[in-house]
Structure formats: structure tokens, C-alpha cells
Coordinates of C-alpha atoms and ligand atoms in Angstrom, one line a residue:
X1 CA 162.8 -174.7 31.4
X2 CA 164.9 -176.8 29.1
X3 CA 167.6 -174.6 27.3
X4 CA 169.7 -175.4 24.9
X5 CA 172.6 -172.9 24.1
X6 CA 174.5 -173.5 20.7
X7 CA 177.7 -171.8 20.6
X8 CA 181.4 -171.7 18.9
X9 CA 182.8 -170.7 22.4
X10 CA 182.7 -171.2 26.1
X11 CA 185.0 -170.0 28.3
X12 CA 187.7 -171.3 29.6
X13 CA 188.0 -174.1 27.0
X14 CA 187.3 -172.4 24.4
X15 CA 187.2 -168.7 24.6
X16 CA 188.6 -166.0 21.9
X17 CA 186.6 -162.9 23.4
X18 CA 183.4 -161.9 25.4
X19 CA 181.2 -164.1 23.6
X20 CA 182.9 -167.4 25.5
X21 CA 182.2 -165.7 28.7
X22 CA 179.0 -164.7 28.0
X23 CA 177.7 -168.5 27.2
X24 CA 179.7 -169.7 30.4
X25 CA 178.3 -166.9 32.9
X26 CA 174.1 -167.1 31.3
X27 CA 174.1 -171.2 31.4
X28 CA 175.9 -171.0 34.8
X29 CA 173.9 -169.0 36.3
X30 CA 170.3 -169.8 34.6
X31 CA 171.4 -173.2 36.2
X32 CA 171.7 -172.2 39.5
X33 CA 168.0 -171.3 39.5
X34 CA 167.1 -174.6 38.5
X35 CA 166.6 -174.5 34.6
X36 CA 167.9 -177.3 32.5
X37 CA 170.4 -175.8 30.6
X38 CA 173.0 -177.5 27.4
X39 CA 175.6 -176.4 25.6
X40 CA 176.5 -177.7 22.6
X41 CA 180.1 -176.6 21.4
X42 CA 182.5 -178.0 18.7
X43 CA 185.1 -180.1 20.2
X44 CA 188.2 -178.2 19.3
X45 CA 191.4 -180.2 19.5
X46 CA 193.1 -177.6 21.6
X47 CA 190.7 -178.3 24.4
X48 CA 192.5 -179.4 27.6
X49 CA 190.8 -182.3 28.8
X50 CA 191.8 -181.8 32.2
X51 CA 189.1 -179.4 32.1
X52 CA 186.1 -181.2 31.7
X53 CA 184.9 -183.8 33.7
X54 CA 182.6 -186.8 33.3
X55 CA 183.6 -187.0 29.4
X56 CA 181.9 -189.9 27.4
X57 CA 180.8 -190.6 23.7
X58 CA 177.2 -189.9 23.4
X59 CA 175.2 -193.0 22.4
X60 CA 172.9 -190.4 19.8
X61 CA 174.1 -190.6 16.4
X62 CA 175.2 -194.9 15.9
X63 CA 178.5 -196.3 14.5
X64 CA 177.5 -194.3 10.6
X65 CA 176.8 -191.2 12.1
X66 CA 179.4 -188.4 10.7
X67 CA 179.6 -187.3 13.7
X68 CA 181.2 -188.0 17.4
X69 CA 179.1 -186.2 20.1
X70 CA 181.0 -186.0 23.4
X71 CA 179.5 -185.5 27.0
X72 CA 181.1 -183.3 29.3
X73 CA 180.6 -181.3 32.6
X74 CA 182.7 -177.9 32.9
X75 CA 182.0 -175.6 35.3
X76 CA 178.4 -176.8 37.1
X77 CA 177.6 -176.6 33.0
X78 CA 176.6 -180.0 31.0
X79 CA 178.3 -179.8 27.0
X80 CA 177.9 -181.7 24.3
X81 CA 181.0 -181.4 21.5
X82 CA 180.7 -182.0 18.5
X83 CA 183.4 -183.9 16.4
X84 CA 183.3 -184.8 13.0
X85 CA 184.5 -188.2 12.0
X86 CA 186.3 -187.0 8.9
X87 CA 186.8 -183.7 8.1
X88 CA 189.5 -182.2 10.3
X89 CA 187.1 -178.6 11.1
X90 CA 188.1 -178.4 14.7
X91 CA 191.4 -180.0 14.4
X92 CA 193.1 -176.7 14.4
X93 CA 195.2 -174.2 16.7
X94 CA 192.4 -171.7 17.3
X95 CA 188.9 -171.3 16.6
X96 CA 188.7 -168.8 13.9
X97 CA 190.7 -167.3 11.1
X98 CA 190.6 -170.0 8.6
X99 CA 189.0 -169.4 5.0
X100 CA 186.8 -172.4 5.5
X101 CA 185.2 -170.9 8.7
X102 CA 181.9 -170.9 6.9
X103 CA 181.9 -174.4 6.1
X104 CA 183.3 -175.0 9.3
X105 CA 180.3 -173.9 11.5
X106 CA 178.1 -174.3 8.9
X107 CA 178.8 -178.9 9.6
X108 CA 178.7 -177.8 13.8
X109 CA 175.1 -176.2 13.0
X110 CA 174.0 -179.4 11.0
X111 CA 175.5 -181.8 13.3
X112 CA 174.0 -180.0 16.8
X113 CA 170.3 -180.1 14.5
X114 CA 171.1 -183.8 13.8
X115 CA 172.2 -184.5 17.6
X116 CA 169.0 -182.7 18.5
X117 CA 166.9 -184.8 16.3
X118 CA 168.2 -187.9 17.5
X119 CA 167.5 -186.7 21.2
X120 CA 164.2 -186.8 20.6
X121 CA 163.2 -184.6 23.4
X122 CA 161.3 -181.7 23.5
X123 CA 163.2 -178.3 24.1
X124 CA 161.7 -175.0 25.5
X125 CA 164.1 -172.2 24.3
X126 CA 166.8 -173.1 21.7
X127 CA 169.4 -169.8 22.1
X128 CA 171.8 -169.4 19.2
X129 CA 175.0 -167.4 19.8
X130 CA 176.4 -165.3 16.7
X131 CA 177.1 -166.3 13.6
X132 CA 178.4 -169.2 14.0
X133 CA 175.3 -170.8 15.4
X134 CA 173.0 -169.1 13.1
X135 CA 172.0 -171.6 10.3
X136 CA 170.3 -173.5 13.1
X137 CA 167.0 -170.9 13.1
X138 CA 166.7 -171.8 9.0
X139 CA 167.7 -175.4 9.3
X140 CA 164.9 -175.7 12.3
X141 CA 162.3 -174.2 9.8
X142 CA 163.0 -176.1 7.3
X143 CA 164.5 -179.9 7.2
X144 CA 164.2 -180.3 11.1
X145 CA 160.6 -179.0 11.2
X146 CA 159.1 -182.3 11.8
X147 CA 162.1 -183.4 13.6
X148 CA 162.6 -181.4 16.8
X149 CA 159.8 -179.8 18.7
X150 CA 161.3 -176.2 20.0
X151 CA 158.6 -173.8 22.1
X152 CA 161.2 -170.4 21.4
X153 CA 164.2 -169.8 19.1
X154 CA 166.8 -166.9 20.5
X155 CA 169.4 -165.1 18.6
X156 CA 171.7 -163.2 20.1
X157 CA 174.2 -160.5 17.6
X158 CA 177.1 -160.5 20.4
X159 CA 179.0 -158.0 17.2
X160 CA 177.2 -157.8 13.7
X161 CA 180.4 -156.6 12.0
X162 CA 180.8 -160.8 11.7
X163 CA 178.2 -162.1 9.5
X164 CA 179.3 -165.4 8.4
X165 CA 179.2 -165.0 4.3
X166 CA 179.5 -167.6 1.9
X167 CA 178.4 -169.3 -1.1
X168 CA 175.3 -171.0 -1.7
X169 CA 177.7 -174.1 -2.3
X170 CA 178.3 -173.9 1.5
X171 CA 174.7 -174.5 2.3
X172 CA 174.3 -176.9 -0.6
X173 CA 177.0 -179.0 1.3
X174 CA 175.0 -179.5 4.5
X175 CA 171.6 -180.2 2.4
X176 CA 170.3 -176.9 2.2
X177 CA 169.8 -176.3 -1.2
X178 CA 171.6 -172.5 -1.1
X179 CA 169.6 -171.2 -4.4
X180 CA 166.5 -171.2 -2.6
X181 CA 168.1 -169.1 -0.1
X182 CA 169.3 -166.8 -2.3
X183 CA 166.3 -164.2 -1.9
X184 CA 166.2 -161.2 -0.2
X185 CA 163.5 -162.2 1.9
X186 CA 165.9 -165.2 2.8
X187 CA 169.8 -165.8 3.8
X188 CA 170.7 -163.4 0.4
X189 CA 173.3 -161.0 1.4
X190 CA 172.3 -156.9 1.5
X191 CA 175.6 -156.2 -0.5
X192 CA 174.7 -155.2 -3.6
X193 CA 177.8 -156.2 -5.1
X194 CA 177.8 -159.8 -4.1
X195 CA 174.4 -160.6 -5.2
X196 CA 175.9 -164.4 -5.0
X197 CA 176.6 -164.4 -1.4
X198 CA 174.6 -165.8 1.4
X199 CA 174.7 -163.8 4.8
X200 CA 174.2 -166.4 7.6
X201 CA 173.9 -163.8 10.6
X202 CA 171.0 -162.8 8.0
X203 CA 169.6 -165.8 8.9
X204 CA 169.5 -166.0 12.4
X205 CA 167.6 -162.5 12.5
X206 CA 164.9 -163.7 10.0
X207 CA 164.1 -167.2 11.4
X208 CA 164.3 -166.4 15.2
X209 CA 161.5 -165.7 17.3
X210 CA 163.3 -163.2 19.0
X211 CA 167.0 -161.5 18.6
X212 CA 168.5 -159.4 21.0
X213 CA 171.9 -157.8 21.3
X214 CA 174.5 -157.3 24.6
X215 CA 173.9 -153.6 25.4
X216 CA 170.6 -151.8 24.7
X217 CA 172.5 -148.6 22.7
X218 CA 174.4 -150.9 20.8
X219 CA 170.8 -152.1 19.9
X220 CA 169.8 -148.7 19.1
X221 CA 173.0 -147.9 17.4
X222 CA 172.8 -151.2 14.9
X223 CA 168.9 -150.2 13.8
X224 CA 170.8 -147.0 11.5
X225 CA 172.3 -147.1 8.4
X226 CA 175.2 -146.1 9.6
X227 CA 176.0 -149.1 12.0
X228 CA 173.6 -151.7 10.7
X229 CA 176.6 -153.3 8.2
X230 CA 173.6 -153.8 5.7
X231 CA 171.3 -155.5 8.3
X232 CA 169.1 -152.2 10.0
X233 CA 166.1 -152.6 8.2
X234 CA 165.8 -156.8 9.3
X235 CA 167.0 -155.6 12.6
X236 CA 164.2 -152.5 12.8
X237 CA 161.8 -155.3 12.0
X238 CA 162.9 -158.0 14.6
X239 CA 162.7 -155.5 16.9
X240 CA 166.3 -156.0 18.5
X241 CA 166.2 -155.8 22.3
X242 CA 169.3 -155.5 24.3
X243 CA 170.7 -156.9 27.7
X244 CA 173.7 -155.9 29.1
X245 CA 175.9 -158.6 29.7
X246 CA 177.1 -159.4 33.5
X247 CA 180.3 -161.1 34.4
X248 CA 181.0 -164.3 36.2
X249 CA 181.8 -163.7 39.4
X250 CA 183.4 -167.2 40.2
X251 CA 185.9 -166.5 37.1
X252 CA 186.3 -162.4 38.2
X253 CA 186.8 -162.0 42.0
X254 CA 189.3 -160.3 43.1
X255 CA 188.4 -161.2 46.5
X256 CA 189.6 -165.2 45.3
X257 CA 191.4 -164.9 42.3
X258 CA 194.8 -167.0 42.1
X259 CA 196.8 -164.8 40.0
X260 CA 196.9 -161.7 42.2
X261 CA 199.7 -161.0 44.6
X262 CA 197.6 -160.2 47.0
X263 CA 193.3 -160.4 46.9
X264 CA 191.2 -157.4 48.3
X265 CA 187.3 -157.5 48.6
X266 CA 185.2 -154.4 48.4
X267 CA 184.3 -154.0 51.9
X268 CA 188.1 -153.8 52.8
X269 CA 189.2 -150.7 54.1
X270 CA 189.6 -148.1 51.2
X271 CA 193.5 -148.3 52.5
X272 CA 193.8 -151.9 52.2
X273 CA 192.5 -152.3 48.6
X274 CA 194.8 -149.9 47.4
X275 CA 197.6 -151.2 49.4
X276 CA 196.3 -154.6 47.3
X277 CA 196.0 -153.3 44.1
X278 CA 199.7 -151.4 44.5
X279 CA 201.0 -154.8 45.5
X280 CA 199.9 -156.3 42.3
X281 CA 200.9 -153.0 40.6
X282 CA 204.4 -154.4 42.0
X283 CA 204.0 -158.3 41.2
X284 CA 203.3 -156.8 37.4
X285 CA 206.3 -154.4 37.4
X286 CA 208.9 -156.9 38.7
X287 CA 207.4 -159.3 36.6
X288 CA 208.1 -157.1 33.2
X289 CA 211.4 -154.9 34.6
X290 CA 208.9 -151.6 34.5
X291 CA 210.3 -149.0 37.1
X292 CA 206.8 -147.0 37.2
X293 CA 205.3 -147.7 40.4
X294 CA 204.7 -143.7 41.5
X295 CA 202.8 -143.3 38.0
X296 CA 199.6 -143.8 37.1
X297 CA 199.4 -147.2 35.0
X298 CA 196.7 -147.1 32.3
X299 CA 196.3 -150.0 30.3
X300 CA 194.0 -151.9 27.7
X301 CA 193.2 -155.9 27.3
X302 CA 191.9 -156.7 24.1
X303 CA 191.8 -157.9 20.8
X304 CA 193.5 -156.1 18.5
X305 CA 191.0 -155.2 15.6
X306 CA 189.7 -151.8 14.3
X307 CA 186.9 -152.4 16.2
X308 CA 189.1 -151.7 19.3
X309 CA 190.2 -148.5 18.1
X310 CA 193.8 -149.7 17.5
X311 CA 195.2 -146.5 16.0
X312 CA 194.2 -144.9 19.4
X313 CA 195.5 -147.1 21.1
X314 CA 199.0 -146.9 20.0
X315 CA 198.7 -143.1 20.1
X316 CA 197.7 -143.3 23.5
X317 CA 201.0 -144.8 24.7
X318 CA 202.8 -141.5 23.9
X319 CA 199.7 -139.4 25.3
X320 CA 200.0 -141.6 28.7
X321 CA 203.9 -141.0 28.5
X322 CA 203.5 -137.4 27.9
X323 CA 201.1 -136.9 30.9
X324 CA 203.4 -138.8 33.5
X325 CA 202.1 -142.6 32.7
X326 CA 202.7 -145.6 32.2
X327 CA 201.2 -148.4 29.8
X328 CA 201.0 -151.7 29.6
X329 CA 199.3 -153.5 26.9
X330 CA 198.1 -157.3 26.6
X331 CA 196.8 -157.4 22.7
X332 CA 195.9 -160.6 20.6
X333 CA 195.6 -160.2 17.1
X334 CA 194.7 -163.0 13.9
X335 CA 196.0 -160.0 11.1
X336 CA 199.3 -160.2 10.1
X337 CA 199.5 -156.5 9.2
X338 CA 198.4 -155.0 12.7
X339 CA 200.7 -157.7 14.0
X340 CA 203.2 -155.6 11.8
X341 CA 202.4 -152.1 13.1
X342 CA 202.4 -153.4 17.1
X343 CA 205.6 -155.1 16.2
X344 CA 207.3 -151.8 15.0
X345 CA 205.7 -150.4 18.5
X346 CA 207.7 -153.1 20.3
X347 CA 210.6 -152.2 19.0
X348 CA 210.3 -148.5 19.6
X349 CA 209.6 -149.2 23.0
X350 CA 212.0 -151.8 23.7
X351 CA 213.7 -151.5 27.0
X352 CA 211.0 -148.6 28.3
X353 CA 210.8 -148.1 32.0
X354 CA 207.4 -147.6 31.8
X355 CA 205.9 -149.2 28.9
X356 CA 205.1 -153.2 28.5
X357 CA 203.5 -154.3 25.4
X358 CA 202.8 -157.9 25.4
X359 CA 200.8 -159.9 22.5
X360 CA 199.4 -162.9 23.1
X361 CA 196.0 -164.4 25.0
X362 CA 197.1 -165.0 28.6
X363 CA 194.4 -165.1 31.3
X364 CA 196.7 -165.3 34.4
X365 CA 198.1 -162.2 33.3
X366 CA 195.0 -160.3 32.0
X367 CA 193.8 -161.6 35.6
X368 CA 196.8 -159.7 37.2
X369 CA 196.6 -156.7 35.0
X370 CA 192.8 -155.6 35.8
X371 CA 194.1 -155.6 40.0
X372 CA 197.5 -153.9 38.9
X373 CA 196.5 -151.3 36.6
X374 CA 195.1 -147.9 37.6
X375 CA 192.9 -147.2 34.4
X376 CA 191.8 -149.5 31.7
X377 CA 191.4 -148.1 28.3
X378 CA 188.6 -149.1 25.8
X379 CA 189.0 -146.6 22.6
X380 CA 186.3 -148.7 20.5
X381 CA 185.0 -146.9 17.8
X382 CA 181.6 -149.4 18.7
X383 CA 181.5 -151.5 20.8
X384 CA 178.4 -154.5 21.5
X385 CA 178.9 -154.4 25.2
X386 CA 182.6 -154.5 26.2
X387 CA 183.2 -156.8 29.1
X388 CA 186.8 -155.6 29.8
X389 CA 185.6 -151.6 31.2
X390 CA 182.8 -154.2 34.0
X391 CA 186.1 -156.8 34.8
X392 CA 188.3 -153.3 35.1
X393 CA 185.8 -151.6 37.5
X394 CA 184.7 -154.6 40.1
X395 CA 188.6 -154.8 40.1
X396 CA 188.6 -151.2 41.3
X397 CA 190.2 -149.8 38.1
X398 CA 189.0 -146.6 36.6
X399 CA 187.2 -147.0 32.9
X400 CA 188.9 -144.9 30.4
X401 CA 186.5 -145.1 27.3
X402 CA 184.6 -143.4 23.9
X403 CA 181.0 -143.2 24.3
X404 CA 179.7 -146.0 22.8
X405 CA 177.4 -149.4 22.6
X406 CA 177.8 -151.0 25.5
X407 CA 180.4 -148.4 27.2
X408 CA 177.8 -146.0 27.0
X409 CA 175.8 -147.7 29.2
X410 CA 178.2 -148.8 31.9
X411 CA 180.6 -145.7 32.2
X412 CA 179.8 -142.7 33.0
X413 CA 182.3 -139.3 33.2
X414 CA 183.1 -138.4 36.4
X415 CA 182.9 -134.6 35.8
X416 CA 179.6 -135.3 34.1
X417 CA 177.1 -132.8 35.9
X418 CA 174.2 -134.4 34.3
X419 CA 174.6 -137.9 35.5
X420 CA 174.5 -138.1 39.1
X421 CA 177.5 -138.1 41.9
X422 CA 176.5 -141.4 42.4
X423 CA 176.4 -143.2 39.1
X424 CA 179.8 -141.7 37.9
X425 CA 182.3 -143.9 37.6
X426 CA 185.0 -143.1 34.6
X427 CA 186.2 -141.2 32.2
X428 CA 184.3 -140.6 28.9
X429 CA 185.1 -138.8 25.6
X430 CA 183.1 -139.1 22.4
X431 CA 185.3 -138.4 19.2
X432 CA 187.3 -141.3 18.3
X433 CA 190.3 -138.7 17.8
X434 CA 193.9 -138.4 19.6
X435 CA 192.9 -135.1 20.8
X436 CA 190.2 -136.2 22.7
X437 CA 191.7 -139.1 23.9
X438 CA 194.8 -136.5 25.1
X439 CA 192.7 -134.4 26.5
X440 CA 190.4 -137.0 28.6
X441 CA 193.2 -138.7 30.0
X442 CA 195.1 -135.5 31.1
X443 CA 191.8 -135.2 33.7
X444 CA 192.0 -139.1 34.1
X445 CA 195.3 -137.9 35.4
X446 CA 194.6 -134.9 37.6
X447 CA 192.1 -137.3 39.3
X448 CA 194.1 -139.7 40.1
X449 CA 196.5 -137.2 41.9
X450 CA 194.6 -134.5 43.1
X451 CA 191.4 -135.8 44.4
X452 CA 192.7 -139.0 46.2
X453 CA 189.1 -139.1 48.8
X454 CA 187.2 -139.1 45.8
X455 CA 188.9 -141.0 43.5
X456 CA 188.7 -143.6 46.7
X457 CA 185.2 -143.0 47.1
X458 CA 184.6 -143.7 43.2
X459 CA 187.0 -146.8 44.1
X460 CA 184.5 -148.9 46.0
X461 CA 181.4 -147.7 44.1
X462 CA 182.7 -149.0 41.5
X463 CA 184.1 -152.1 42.8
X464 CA 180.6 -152.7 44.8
X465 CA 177.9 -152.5 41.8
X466 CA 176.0 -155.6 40.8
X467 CA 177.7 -156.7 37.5
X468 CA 176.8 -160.3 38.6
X469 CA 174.8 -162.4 36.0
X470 CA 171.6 -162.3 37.9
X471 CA 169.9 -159.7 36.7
X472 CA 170.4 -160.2 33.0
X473 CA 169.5 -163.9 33.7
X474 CA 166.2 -162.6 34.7
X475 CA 166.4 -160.5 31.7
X476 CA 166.7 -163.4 29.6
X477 CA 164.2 -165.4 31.1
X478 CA 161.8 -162.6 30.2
X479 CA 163.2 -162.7 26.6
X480 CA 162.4 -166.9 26.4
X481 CA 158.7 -166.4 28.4
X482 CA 157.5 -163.4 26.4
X483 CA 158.8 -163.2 22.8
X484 CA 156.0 -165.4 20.7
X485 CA 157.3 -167.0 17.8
X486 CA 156.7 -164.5 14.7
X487 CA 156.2 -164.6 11.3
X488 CA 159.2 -166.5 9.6
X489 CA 160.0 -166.7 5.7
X490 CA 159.1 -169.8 4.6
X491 CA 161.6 -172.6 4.7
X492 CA 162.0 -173.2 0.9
X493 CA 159.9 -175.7 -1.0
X494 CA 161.3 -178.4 -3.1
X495 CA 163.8 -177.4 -5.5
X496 CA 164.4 -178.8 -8.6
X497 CA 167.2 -176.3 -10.0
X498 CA 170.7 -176.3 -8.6
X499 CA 172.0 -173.7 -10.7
X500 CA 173.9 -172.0 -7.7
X501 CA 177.3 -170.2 -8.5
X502 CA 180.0 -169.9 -5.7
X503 CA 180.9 -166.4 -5.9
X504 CA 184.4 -165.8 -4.5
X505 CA 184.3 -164.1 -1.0
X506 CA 185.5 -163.2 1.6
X507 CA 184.4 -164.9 4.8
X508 CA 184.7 -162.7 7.7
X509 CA 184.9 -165.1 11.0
X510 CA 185.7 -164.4 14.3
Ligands
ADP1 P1 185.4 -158.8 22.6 O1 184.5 -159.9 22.8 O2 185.0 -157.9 21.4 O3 186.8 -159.3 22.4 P2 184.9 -157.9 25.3 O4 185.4 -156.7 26.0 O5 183.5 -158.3 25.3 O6 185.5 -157.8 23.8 O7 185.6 -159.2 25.9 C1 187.0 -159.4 25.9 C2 187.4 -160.5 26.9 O8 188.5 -161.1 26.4 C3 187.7 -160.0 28.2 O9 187.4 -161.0 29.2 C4 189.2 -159.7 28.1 O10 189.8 -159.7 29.4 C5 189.6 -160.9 27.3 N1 190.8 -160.6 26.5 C6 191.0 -159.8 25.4 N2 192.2 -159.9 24.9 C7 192.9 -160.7 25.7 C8 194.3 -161.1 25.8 N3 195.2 -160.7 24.9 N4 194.6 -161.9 26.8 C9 193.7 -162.3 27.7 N5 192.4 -161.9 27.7 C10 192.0 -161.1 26.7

């Protein structure tokens, strides 16, 4: 099959979260069984080009074209980046958090369509990723109908809280005519108090022949009111599917992964692996002056949004410390004002023997962190799928999580008598409340110290399940073969009013 992926990341170039992984590990691995796969990604300036090989301008597009489009191979993957010739979009230190985020992938959409066109080739699944890819479904409809000849258009939600709003100016500015999508039945935003405001996640939903989501309950959970930001009823109707996300196991092995002290594979003797992982647990401590290394390390990876469940978070480090803990945390935020509150934290815990709070994105050290730490914490109050709890376990670190999306489906409470022996693999609680958190990690705890055969036992189980990318691959594949292209809205006839107003809103990127 020929697959084309567009995307706003792909790890490691260009990765802000799961979603970067996510494109890398399904085109990886869907190429490895022989399909034809793309990626087209904007060519960021903070891309290190000693990590992409065979790079070349793309004849497509002539001298006049507003566009550059770049060839390069990463990772057994072939990408095409996209750089506009004037406007400096991806001439910036990250990829999102700027208030022209809209307009920004709004041009990427338009320019992948145009460097489609130009191709001239026909394409079997075209699989759009979020938000930020979205206005490719309506553009294909409508002004690229004639122009490229697509058998299946995917969408995958990889977090709906991100919708991509904006004004019908925005799509005016790429030659959509944004009035004529400012229905209901079209890209018009649920909100009723920003009847002005186009949703662009909207249209991925609507003009997709299929949309799917990373975990199936966070596909349940997203079909209700209460979790559908506005969107349930369009996401009832497309009948949202979910696949679980897997994890590339050429980026997470800790059986070859440089940044460890020392590796371990899961059919090591149960001694040796956690003779490994207290080795790193060492590397980590010298490392960050922590003087912890009889106490059980929990610890959480992540962004740090409300999504993440930051207020428990910080009340965990006391909880941990209260139990006979320790915590290290390695957070990335874009918000000034949680930078604010984990700043005060810093300073509260400065100098801590057995606390380590760290904000920034480091891989190495995230790398080092899922071998060294004992427990992993993932508080989300939802959660799409949740990549970090899968890394944390084939690392042989215990899950520590709320029951939700895609944490439901991969962690299950060791104490759980309705699950069986064999599938538990973590601790679980389901109010997003300090008490329960408290109370969930005091039996994390006595685990830990009390039942060392079967908190050993749990060790390799968990470090031995499949979380590889071959089975959702197959998933997928089932997705592009079965899902028959549906009833879209019309793409919009000619217009002959421009009589759109730019109502002033917030984009939410990311
Ligand atoms: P999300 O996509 O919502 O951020 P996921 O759990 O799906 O959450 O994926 C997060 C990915 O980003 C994981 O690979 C995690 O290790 C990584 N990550 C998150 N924060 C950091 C950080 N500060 N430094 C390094 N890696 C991080």
C-alpha cells in the first residue's frame, strides 16, 4: 500500500510528546512489512541535520513555488519537509505555543496538498495526525478533489482537548473561503459563544473516511458529553475506534539503550535486572547528589499541563516523602504560570536528599529515569493513551496511575481480584484526589518491601509483554482496508460573499 502520514511531529527531530513517537514507531514499522510509507513534516529550523540522511530539494513545486519541499531519510523512514519561502512559520525554537499556530499549520496543510498535487501519483491511505494535519480531509474534498486521487482518508484524535480554532480569515488565507465553512454541518465550532470560530479538529472528523483515537476507553470516554470538549455527537457519528498505541522498540530497549549505566534484558536473571536497574538507580543519584538509594524512587515524565494531573503531582512529592520515598521529577511546561508554581516547588525542595525536580525535555535523561526509577506516576485526570506508564513497564518499573483512557487499558491493580494474577501489573486508583493518591501509593509501598518474589515476579511480566508496534500496525492496516469512504459534507460551492469576521480567539496548539 502507499501511505502517506502528514504530521506536525516525528520523533526524534521533532518530538514535543507521544504523538512524535507514535508517527515514527506506525511508519517504521508498517515499513518493515513492505508498505510504502511518507511523512510529510514541516521543516522546523531547530532540526539537527545530522539526523537525517540523504537530504535534497525536491524538484515538485518549480523556482515560484511558496514553498521548499526537502527529501530526507530518518530512521528507515522517507520525509518530505516542508519550508515556506517567506513566512518564517517554522523558523522558531519549538513547535507549538505561538498565537499564530493556526495559521501556521493551517500553510503546512496547504503546502503538503500542493506537494501532493504536484506528485501526481496516486495514494492509497492518506493518515492525518491531530490537529495540525486536519484541514487536509476538507482541503482534499474540496480544491484538491480533481487534483489528487486518494483510495482512504484517516484521522487520528491523538488528545481532542487541542482543536486547532481560528477565524475564518485563517482559512480565507490559504484559499478556503472560511464563510462557507462556517456551518454547523462544516468546520463551525460547537461553542456557542464563538459562533465566529472555526474548529479545525472539527474538520478532520467530518471529512475523514475513518477517525480513530490511541486507546479504545479514551474512545469511549470522548463519545459523552462530559469528555467530548463539544465534539461527542460528530464523534458518536464517525464512529471513533481506538488502537492502543505500541512503542518503538529500537528507541525503548533497555536491553541496548546508551544512556543507562548498565542494560538488562528481560530474560536476565530476576537478580541481575534488579541489580541493573539499582545501578542506574545509582548513575541517577550521583548524577543529582540524591542520597535515597534504600528508598523506593517514584517518579513521573511528562508534560506539565492539567491534563497531567499537575496538582497531584506536586502533592504527591510530600505523600512519597511521607511514606519513606523518594521523587524525582523530569517536567516540560509552555505556561508561564505552572512554570511559576513548580518553580516555588524547586525552591522548597532545594538541597532535598531525596527529591530532584528537573524541568526541561531531555531524552538521555528521561531514557535513564524509566531504568532508575522504581514506580512511575501518571495522575492524568484523562489521558488518550499515555505512552510513559508502556516505556515505564518494559523498563521493569511499576505503573502508578488514575484509571483512565488509555491507562485503563494498560494498567491493572495488583490487588485487583477481578483482573487475573496474570494480567496485573500496577497500581490503580480512580478519584483524581490526594487521598487516593496517598492511599494507593502507601500499598505501592508495602509491595515494594514486603512481597519482594512477587513484586519480582510482576517485574518480568511486565517487562516481557508485547508493547511492540506490530500488533497495532496490523490494527491499522485493518482500519485503511475496511473503513469505506462515508458520507462527507459537501465541499462548499462557489462563493460569492466574503463577509467573514475574525472573531478574537484563543488558539489552543500543542
Ligand atoms: P503526551 O503525548 O500527552 O505528552 P505520552 O505519555 O503519550 O504523553 O507521551 C509522552 C512522551 O514524551 C514519552 O515518551 C515521555 O517519555 C516523553 N516526555 C514527556 N516529558 C518529557 C520531558 N520533560 N523530557 C523528556 N521526555 C519527556
Amino acid at each position: 500500500m502507499k501511505i502517506v502520514q502528514i504530521a506536525s511531529e516525528f520523533a526524534p527531530i521533532a518530538k514535543a510528546g507521544g504523538l512524535g513517537e507514535v508517527v515514527l514507531g506506525l511508519s517504521r514499522e508498517l515499513t518493515r512489512q513492505h508498505h510504502q510509507v511518507d511523512v510529510i513534516l514541516p521543516k522546523y529550523s531547530f532540526i539537527d541535520p545530522s539526523k537525517l540522511t540523504e537530504l535534497a530539494v525536491e524538484p515538485t513545486g518549480g523556482p515560484n513555488a511558496s514553498n521548499t519541499i526537502w527529501s530526507a531519510a530518518v530512521e528507515e523512514c522517507r520525509l518530505h519537509l516542508i519550508e515556506p519561502r517567506e513566512e518564517d512559520y517554522f523558523r522558531r525554537s519549538q513547535i507549538y505555543g505561538f498565537p499564530d499556530d493556526a495559521p501556521r499549520f493551517l500553510h503546512f496543510c496547504k503546502a503538503a496538498m500542493e506537494y501532493l498535487a504536484a506528485l501526481k501519483k496516486p495514494i492509497d491511505i492518506l493518515h492525518l495526525h491531530d490537529w495540525h494535519a486536519a484541514a487536509c480531509a476538507p482541503l482534499l474534498r474540496g480544491m484538491f478533489a480533481s487534483k489528487i486521487r486518494v483510495g482512504k482518508v484517516i484521522f487520528t484524535i491523538h488528545n481532542l482537548e487541542y482543536q486547532g480554532k481560528c477565524g475564518t480569515r485563517d482559512l480565507d488565507a490559504i484559499g478556503m473561503k472560511g464563510a462557507a465553512y462556517l456551518t454547523p454541518g462544516r468546520l463551525q465550532d460547537t461553542n456557542p459563544l464563538y459562533p465566529q470560530s472555526i474548529n479545525l479538529l472539527k474538520g478532520g472528523i467530518l471529512y475523514s473516511d475513518a477517525v480513530n483515537t490511541v486507546s479504545p476507553s479514551y474512545a469511549q470516554e470522548i463519545q459523552e458529553p462530559s469528555m467530548g470538549f463539544g465534539l461527542d455527537q460528530f464523534l458518536k457519528r464517525a464512529k471513533v475506534k481506538g488502537i492502543l498505541n505500541g512503542v518503538d522498540q529500537t528507541v525503548w530497549n533497555p536491553a541496548k539503550d546508551p544512556h543507562l549505566a548498565v542494560r538488562y534484558h528481560s530474560s536476565d536473571p530476576l537478580a541481575k535486572i534488579r541489580e541493573a536497574k539499582n545501578a542506574n538507580k545509582r548513575l541517577l543519584q550521583e548524577k543529582f547528589k540524591l542520597k535515597s538509594l534504600g528508598r523506593p524512587l517514584v517518579g513521573a515524565i511528562t508534560r506539565l499541563v492539567p491534563q497531567k494531573g499537575i496538582y497531584l503531582i506536586q502533592a504527591a512529592i510530600e505523600a512519597v516523602l511521607d511514606a519513606g520515598g523518594a521523587f524525582a521529577l523530569m517536567g516540560s511546561s509552555s505556561s508561564s504560570a505552572i512554570q511559576h508554581q513548580f518553580d516555588e516547588l524547586k525552591k522548597r525542595y532545594k538541597n532535598h536528599p531525596h527529591v530532584f525536580l528537573e524541568y526541561r525535555y531531555s531524552d538521555p535523561l528521561a531514557h535513564l529515569l524509566y531504568a532508575a526509577l522504581d514506580f512511575v506516576l501518571v495522575p492524568s485526570l484523562f489521558e488518550p493513551c499515555g505512552l510513559t506508564q508502556i516505556i515505564a513497564m518494559h523498563y521493569g518499573t511499576i505503573p502508578i496511575v488514575r484509571s483512565t483512557g488509555g491507562l485503563r487499558d494498560t494498567v491493572f491493580d495488583c490487588e485487583d481480584g477481578m483482573v487475573p494474577l496474570e494480567k496485573r501489573n500496577g497500581f490503580v486508583f480512580k478519584e483524581p484526589t490526594v487521598e487516593a493518591l496517598r492511599t494507593t501509593l502507601q500499598r505501592a509501598f508495602s509491595f515494594w518491601h514486603a512481597e519482594q518474589p512477587t513484586c519480582l515476579a510482576m517485574l518480568r511480566r511486565m517487562m516481557e509483554t508485547d508493547c511492540s508496534w506490530r500488533k497495532p500496525a496490523q490494527e491499522y492496516l485493518k482500519l485503511y482496508l475496511k473503513s469505506s469512504p462515508a458520507n462527507k459534507p459537501a465541499a462548499p460551492a462557489k462563493i460569492t460573499i466574503s463577509t467573514e469576521t475574525h472573531s478574537k480567539i484563543g488558539y489552543r496548539t500543542g
